[in-house]
CSV table of C-alpha atoms in Angstrom, one decimal:
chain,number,residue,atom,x,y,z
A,1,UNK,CA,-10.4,5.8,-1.7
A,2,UNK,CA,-10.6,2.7,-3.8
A,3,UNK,CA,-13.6,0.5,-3.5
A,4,UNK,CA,-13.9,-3.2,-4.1
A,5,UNK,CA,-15.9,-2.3,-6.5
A,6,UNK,CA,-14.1,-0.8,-8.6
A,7,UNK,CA,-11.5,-2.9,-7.8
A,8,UNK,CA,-13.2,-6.1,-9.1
A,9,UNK,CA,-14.1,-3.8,-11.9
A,10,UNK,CA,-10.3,-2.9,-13.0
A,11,UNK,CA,-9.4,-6.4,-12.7
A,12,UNK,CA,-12.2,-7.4,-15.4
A,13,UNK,CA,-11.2,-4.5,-17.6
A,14,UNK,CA,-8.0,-6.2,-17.4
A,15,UNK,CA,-8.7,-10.0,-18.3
A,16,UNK,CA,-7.7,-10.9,-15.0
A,17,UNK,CA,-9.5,-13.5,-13.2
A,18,UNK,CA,-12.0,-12.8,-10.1
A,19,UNK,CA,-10.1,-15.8,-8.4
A,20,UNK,CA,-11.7,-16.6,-4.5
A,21,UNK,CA,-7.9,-15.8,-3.6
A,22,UNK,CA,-7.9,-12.4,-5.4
A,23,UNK,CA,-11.6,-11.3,-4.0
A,24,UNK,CA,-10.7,-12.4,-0.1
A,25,UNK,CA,-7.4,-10.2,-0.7
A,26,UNK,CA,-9.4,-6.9,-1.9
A,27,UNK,CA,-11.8,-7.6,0.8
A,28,UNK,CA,-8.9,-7.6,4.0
A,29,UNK,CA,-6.5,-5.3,2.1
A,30,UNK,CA,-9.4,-3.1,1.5
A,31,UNK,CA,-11.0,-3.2,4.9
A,32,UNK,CA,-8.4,-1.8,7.1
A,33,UNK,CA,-6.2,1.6,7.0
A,34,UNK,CA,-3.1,-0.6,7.5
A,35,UNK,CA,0.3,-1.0,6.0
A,36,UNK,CA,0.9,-4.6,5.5
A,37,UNK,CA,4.0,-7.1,5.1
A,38,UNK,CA,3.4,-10.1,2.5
A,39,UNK,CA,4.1,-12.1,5.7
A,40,UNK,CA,1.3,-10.6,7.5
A,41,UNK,CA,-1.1,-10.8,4.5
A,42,UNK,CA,-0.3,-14.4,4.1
A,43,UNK,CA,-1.2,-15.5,7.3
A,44,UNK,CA,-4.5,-13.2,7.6
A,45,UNK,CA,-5.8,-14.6,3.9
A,46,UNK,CA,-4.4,-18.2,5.3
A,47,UNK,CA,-6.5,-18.2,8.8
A,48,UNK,CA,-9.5,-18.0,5.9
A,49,UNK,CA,-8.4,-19.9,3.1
A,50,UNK,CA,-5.5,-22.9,4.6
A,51,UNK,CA,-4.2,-24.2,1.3
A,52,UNK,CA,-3.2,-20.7,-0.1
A,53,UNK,CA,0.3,-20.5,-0.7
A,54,UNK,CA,2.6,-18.1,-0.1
A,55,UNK,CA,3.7,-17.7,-3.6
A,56,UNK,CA,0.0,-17.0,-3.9
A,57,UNK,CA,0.0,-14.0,-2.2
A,58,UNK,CA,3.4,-12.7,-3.6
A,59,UNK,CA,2.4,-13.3,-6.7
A,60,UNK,CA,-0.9,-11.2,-6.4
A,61,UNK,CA,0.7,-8.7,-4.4
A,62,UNK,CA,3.3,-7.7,-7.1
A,63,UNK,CA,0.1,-8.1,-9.9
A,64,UNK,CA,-2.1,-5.6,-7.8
A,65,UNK,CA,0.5,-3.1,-7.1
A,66,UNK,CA,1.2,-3.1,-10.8
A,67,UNK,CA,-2.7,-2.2,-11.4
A,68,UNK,CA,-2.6,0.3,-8.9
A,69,UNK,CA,-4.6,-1.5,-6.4
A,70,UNK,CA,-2.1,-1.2,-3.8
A,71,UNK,CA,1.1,1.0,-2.9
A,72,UNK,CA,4.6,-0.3,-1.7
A,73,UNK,CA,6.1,1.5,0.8
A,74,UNK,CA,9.6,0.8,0.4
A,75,UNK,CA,12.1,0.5,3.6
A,76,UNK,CA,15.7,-0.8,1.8
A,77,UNK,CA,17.3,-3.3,3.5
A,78,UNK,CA,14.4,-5.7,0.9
A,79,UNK,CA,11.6,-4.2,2.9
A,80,UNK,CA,8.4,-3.3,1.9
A,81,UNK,CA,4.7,-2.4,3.2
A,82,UNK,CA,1.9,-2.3,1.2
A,83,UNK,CA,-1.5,-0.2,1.7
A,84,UNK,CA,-4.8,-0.1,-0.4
A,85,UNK,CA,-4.3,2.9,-2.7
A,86,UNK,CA,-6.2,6.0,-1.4
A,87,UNK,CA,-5.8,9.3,-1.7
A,88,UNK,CA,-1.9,10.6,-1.9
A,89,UNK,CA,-0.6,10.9,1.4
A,90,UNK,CA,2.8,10.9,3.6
A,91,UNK,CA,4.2,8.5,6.1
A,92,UNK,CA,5.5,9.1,9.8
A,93,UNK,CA,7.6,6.0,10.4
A,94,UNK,CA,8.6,5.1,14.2
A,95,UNK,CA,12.3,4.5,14.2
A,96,UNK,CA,11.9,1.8,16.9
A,97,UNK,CA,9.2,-0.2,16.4
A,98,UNK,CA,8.0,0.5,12.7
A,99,UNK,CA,4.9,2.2,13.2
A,100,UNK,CA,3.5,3.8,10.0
A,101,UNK,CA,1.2,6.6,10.5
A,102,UNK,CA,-0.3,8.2,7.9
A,103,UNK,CA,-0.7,12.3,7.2
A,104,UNK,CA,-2.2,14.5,4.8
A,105,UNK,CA,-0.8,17.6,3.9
A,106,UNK,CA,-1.6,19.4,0.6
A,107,UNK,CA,1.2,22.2,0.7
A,108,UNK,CA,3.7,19.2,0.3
A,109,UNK,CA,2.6,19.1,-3.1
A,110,UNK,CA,4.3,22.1,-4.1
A,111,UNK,CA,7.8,20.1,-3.3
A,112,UNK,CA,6.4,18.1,-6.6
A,113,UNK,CA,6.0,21.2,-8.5
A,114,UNK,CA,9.5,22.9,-7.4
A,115,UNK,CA,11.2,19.8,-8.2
A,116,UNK,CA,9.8,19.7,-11.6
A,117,UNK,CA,10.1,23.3,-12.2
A,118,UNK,CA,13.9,23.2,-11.2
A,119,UNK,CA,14.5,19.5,-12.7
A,120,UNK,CA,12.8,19.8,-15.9
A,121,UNK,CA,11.7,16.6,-15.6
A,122,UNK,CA,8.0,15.0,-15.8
A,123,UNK,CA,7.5,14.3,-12.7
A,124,UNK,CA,5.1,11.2,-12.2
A,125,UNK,CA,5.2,10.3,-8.7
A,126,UNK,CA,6.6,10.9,-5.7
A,127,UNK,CA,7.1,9.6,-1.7
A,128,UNK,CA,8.0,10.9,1.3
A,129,UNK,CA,8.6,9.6,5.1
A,130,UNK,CA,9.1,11.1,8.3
A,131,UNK,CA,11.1,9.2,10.7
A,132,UNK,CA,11.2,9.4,14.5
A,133,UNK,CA,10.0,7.8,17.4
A,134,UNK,CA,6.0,7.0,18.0
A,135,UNK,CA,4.8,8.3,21.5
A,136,UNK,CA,4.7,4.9,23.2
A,137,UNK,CA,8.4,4.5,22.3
A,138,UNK,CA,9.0,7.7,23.2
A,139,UNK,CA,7.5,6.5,26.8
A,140,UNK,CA,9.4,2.7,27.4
């Protein structure tokens, strides 16, 4: 898993200021095994710091999943989640109410390897998600 330290550290290493915005972001994005929203982001860092802006958070949102700082989980329909990067792993998404729960599976891997070997191409990445329905769902 990422730490803040080398987050801070990748950030420097990449001329990018250590702004108070940017370190309370690593420190509630880093904190928690969640998948966020930029919605739910905003008013977390906002509760701590009332003049950030939204644009704020978008902004450093899209600049630390382009350093690899965080992952976007994409939904379609413009939806997105975002997690502090850790080690790969796979989603389980509840159809009904949206809870993402992550698993670890190595042997999933080899679906990487097949698709290469089949493809030809040079594979640099890959997702996958699980959809169904979450136990308490499952029990309403």
């Amino acid at each position: 898993m990422l730490s803040i330290e080398k987050a801070k550290n990748l950030l420097k290493e990449k001329n990018v200021r250590l702004t108070p915005q940017r370190l309370e972001l690593i420190n509630i994005l880093s904190k928690d095994n969640k998948h966020w929203t930029v919605d739910e982001i905003y008013h977390v860092l906002n509760e701590n710091m009332p003049s950030v802006s939204i644009t704020t958070v978008y902004n450093n949102v899209h600049l630390f999943t382009e350093l690899q700082l965080l992952k976007e989980i994409q939904f379609g329909e413009g939806l997105s989640k975002y997690e502090w990067k850790k080690e790969e792993h796979y989603h389980i998404v509840c159809s009904d109410c949206g809870e993402i729960v992550d698993i670890w599976y190595p042997t999933l891997r080899e679906v990487e390897a097949f698709a290469k070997s089949i493809s030809k191409f040079i594979i640099s990445s890959h997702s996958l998600q699980f959809y169904g329905i979450c136990q308490q769902c499952s029990k309403a």
